[in-house]
PDB file of C-alpha atoms in Angstrom:
ATOM      1  CA  UNK O  62      -0.207   0.784  -0.101  1.00 47.00           C
ATOM      2  CA  UNK O  63       1.078   3.705  -0.922  1.00 52.00           C
ATOM      3  CA  UNK O  64       2.448   5.888   1.752  1.00 56.00           C
ATOM      4  CA  UNK O  65       0.121   9.208   1.355  1.00 74.00           C
ATOM      5  CA  UNK O  66       2.331  12.291   2.686  1.00 82.00           C
ATOM      6  CA  UNK O  67       0.151  15.056   3.994  1.00 82.00           C
ATOM      7  CA  UNK O  68       2.450  18.668   3.190  1.00 86.00           C
ATOM      8  CA  UNK O  69       2.217  21.212   5.178  1.00 87.00           C
ATOM      9  CA  UNK O  70       0.528  24.438   4.268  1.00 91.00           C
ATOM     10  CA  UNK O  71       2.796  26.988   2.336  1.00 91.00           C
ATOM     11  CA  UNK O  72       1.689  30.716   3.497  1.00 93.00           C
ATOM     12  CA  UNK O  73      -0.036  32.147   1.199  1.00 93.00           C
ATOM     13  CA  UNK O  74      -2.084  35.557   0.540  1.00 92.00           C
ATOM     14  CA  UNK O  75      -5.689  35.442  -0.668  1.00 93.00           C
ATOM     15  CA  UNK O  76      -4.575  37.872  -3.586  1.00 91.00           C
ATOM     16  CA  UNK O  77      -1.697  36.246  -4.601  1.00 90.00           C
ATOM     17  CA  UNK O  78      -4.589  33.341  -5.549  1.00 90.00           C
ATOM     18  CA  UNK O  79      -3.270  34.315  -9.159  1.00 87.00           C
ATOM     19  CA  UNK O  80      -3.717  32.190 -12.563  1.00 86.00           C
ATOM     20  CA  UNK O  81       0.137  33.277 -12.691  1.00 86.00           C
ATOM     21  CA  UNK O  82       1.097  32.940  -8.754  1.00 87.00           C
ATOM     22  CA  UNK O  83       3.467  29.799  -8.255  1.00 88.00           C
ATOM     23  CA  UNK O  84       1.053  29.035  -5.583  1.00 88.00           C
ATOM     24  CA  UNK O  85      -1.750  28.568  -8.212  1.00 90.00           C
ATOM     25  CA  UNK O  86      -1.197  24.671  -8.601  1.00 90.00           C
ATOM     26  CA  UNK O  87      -3.970  21.425  -8.702  1.00 92.00           C
ATOM     27  CA  UNK O  88      -3.889  20.030  -5.431  1.00 91.00           C
ATOM     28  CA  UNK O  89      -1.220  22.496  -3.900  1.00 92.00           C
ATOM     29  CA  UNK O  90      -1.474  21.828   0.530  1.00 95.00           C
ATOM     30  CA  UNK O  91      -1.898  26.195   1.456  1.00 96.00           C
ATOM     31  CA  UNK O  92      -2.698  28.169   4.873  1.00 96.00           C
ATOM     32  CA  UNK O  93      -5.067  30.901   4.279  1.00 97.00           C
ATOM     33  CA  UNK O  94      -6.336  33.674   6.530  1.00 97.00           C
ATOM     34  CA  UNK O  95      -9.371  35.778   5.694  1.00 97.00           C
ATOM     35  CA  UNK O  96     -12.074  37.255   7.327  1.00 97.00           C
ATOM     36  CA  UNK O  97     -15.826  35.184   6.597  1.00 98.00           C
ATOM     37  CA  UNK O  98     -17.386  36.927   4.286  1.00 98.00           C
ATOM     38  CA  UNK O  99     -20.820  33.561   4.596  1.00 97.00           C
ATOM     39  CA  UNK O 100     -21.384  30.336   5.661  1.00 96.00           C
ATOM     40  CA  UNK O 101     -24.160  28.018   3.584  1.00 95.00           C
ATOM     41  CA  UNK O 102     -23.853  25.432   5.949  1.00 93.00           C
ATOM     42  CA  UNK O 103     -26.269  22.690   3.593  1.00 93.00           C
ATOM     43  CA  UNK O 104     -23.081  22.703   1.484  1.00 94.00           C
ATOM     44  CA  UNK O 105     -20.166  22.987   3.511  1.00 94.00           C
ATOM     45  CA  UNK O 106     -18.891  26.305   1.516  1.00 96.00           C
ATOM     46  CA  UNK O 107     -17.852  29.232   3.365  1.00 97.00           C
ATOM     47  CA  UNK O 108     -16.123  32.707   1.811  1.00 97.00           C
ATOM     48  CA  UNK O 109     -13.552  33.684   3.338  1.00 98.00           C
ATOM     49  CA  UNK O 110     -11.747  37.202   2.169  1.00 97.00           C
ATOM     50  CA  UNK O 111      -9.430  40.124   2.450  1.00 95.00           C
ATOM     51  CA  UNK O 112      -7.615  42.756   0.833  1.00 89.00           C
ATOM     52  CA  UNK O 113     -10.463  42.348  -1.850  1.00 91.00           C
ATOM     53  CA  UNK O 114      -9.674  38.884  -2.497  1.00 94.00           C
ATOM     54  CA  UNK O 115     -12.425  35.773  -1.874  1.00 95.00           C
ATOM     55  CA  UNK O 116     -11.586  32.318  -2.060  1.00 96.00           C
ATOM     56  CA  UNK O 117     -14.532  29.911  -1.133  1.00 97.00           C
ATOM     57  CA  UNK O 118     -13.932  27.211   1.459  1.00 98.00           C
ATOM     58  CA  UNK O 119     -15.025  23.186   1.714  1.00 97.00           C
ATOM     59  CA  UNK O 120     -15.737  23.333   6.022  1.00 97.00           C
ATOM     60  CA  UNK O 121     -16.597  19.253   4.939  1.00 94.00           C
ATOM     61  CA  UNK O 122     -13.730  17.056   6.850  1.00 93.00           C
ATOM     62  CA  UNK O 123     -13.794  20.639   9.815  1.00 94.00           C
ATOM     63  CA  UNK O 124     -15.241  19.605  13.182  1.00 88.00           C
ATOM     64  CA  UNK O 125     -16.200  21.752  15.773  1.00 87.00           C
ATOM     65  CA  UNK O 126     -16.111  25.323  14.348  1.00 91.00           C
ATOM     66  CA  UNK O 127     -18.434  27.741  14.999  1.00 92.00           C
ATOM     67  CA  UNK O 128     -18.945  29.622  11.861  1.00 95.00           C
ATOM     68  CA  UNK O 129     -19.132  33.423  12.425  1.00 96.00           C
ATOM     69  CA  UNK O 130     -19.632  35.667  10.193  1.00 96.00           C
ATOM     70  CA  UNK O 131     -16.750  39.045  10.183  1.00 96.00           C
ATOM     71  CA  UNK O 132     -14.658  36.465  12.040  1.00 97.00           C
ATOM     72  CA  UNK O 133     -11.378  36.041  10.670  1.00 97.00           C
ATOM     73  CA  UNK O 134     -10.635  31.897  10.754  1.00 98.00           C
ATOM     74  CA  UNK O 135      -7.402  30.609   9.576  1.00 97.00           C
ATOM     75  CA  UNK O 136      -7.948  27.513   7.230  1.00 98.00           C
ATOM     76  CA  UNK O 137      -5.188  24.820   6.255  1.00 97.00           C
ATOM     77  CA  UNK O 138      -5.570  21.911   2.895  1.00 97.00           C
ATOM     78  CA  UNK O 139      -5.315  21.672  -0.575  1.00 96.00           C
ATOM     79  CA  UNK O 140      -6.730  23.553  -4.112  1.00 96.00           C
ATOM     80  CA  UNK O 141      -8.712  22.162  -6.282  1.00 95.00           C
ATOM     81  CA  UNK O 142      -9.085  24.355  -9.810  1.00 91.00           C
ATOM     82  CA  UNK O 143     -12.400  22.885 -11.711  1.00 88.00           C
ATOM     83  CA  UNK O 144     -11.729  23.747 -15.471  1.00 81.00           C
ATOM     84  CA  UNK O 145     -14.640  25.712 -15.144  1.00 76.00           C
ATOM     85  CA  UNK O 146     -15.668  26.844 -12.399  1.00 71.00           C
ATOM     86  CA  UNK O 147     -13.953  29.314  -8.601  1.00 86.00           C
ATOM     87  CA  UNK O 148     -11.099  27.836  -7.337  1.00 92.00           C
ATOM     88  CA  UNK O 149     -11.406  25.758  -4.439  1.00 96.00           C
ATOM     89  CA  UNK O 150      -9.248  25.338  -0.874  1.00 97.00           C
ATOM     90  CA  UNK O 151     -10.478  21.808   0.380  1.00 97.00           C
ATOM     91  CA  UNK O 152      -9.453  22.497   4.128  1.00 97.00           C
ATOM     92  CA  UNK O 153      -8.416  19.193   6.559  1.00 95.00           C
ATOM     93  CA  UNK O 154      -7.922  22.016   9.285  1.00 95.00           C
ATOM     94  CA  UNK O 155      -9.415  25.552   9.531  1.00 97.00           C
ATOM     95  CA  UNK O 156      -9.690  28.080  13.106  1.00 96.00           C
ATOM     96  CA  UNK O 157     -10.818  31.679  14.335  1.00 97.00           C
ATOM     97  CA  UNK O 158      -8.054  33.370  14.896  1.00 97.00           C
ATOM     98  CA  UNK O 159     -10.184  36.840  15.667  1.00 97.00           C
ATOM     99  CA  UNK O 160      -7.956  39.617  16.928  1.00 95.00           C
ATOM    100  CA  UNK O 161      -4.825  38.357  14.176  1.00 95.00           C
ATOM    101  CA  UNK O 162      -3.510  42.323  12.996  1.00 94.00           C
ATOM    102  CA  UNK O 163      -4.302  40.969   8.483  1.00 92.00           C
ATOM    103  CA  UNK O 164      -1.802  44.163   7.760  1.00 92.00           C
ATOM    104  CA  UNK O 165       1.214  42.777  10.460  1.00 94.00           C
ATOM    105  CA  UNK O 166       0.626  38.754   9.404  1.00 93.00           C
ATOM    106  CA  UNK O 167       1.260  40.479   5.920  1.00 92.00           C
ATOM    107  CA  UNK O 168       3.913  41.383   7.041  1.00 94.00           C
ATOM    108  CA  UNK O 169       5.905  38.588   8.750  1.00 93.00           C
ATOM    109  CA  UNK O 170       4.309  36.679   5.297  1.00 90.00           C
ATOM    110  CA  UNK O 171       7.261  38.262   3.102  1.00 91.00           C
ATOM    111  CA  UNK O 172       9.745  38.408   6.057  1.00 93.00           C
ATOM    112  CA  UNK O 173       9.670  34.660   6.987  1.00 90.00           C
ATOM    113  CA  UNK O 174       9.920  34.341   3.017  1.00 89.00           C
ATOM    114  CA  UNK O 175      12.625  36.987   2.499  1.00 93.00           C
ATOM    115  CA  UNK O 176      14.497  34.918   5.128  1.00 92.00           C
ATOM    116  CA  UNK O 177      14.207  31.416   3.743  1.00 87.00           C
ATOM    117  CA  UNK O 178      15.419  32.744   0.103  1.00 87.00           C
ATOM    118  CA  UNK O 179      18.722  34.241   2.415  1.00 88.00           C
ATOM    119  CA  UNK O 180      19.126  30.816   3.997  1.00 86.00           C
ATOM    120  CA  UNK O 181      18.959  29.240   0.566  1.00 84.00           C
ATOM    121  CA  UNK O 182      21.405  31.741  -0.700  1.00 85.00           C
ATOM    122  CA  UNK O 183      23.545  31.223   1.872  1.00 86.00           C
ATOM    123  CA  UNK O 184      24.001  27.364   1.579  1.00 83.00           C
ATOM    124  CA  UNK O 185      25.198  28.299  -2.457  1.00 82.00           C
ATOM    125  CA  UNK O 186      27.670  30.128  -1.139  1.00 72.00           C
TER     126      UNK O 186
END
């Protein structure tokens, strides 16, 4: 039997999820954060927004989360990119992160990427 490896969720801002982005790949494991715009109990689909960008979240596999509109949530999961429809994140982890400063969070993503690039660069020199 083959082993299935769960990849870590790469930190991605919603604004970065566009077709030209290196993160925009079928099955890409990502971590996103945004404000809950709406939640449909029947379908288990949530819509989060951040900086004008939106993303559909499939929450069917999540348990014990009480969704409240206008609260901030973070999700880790895999991107599903259908040929004719809306991009969906199939969430495997979700949590409420009310109180997070989204501007500071975005700055920390950029600093982390710079730090990781510096480490790679230092190992090659």
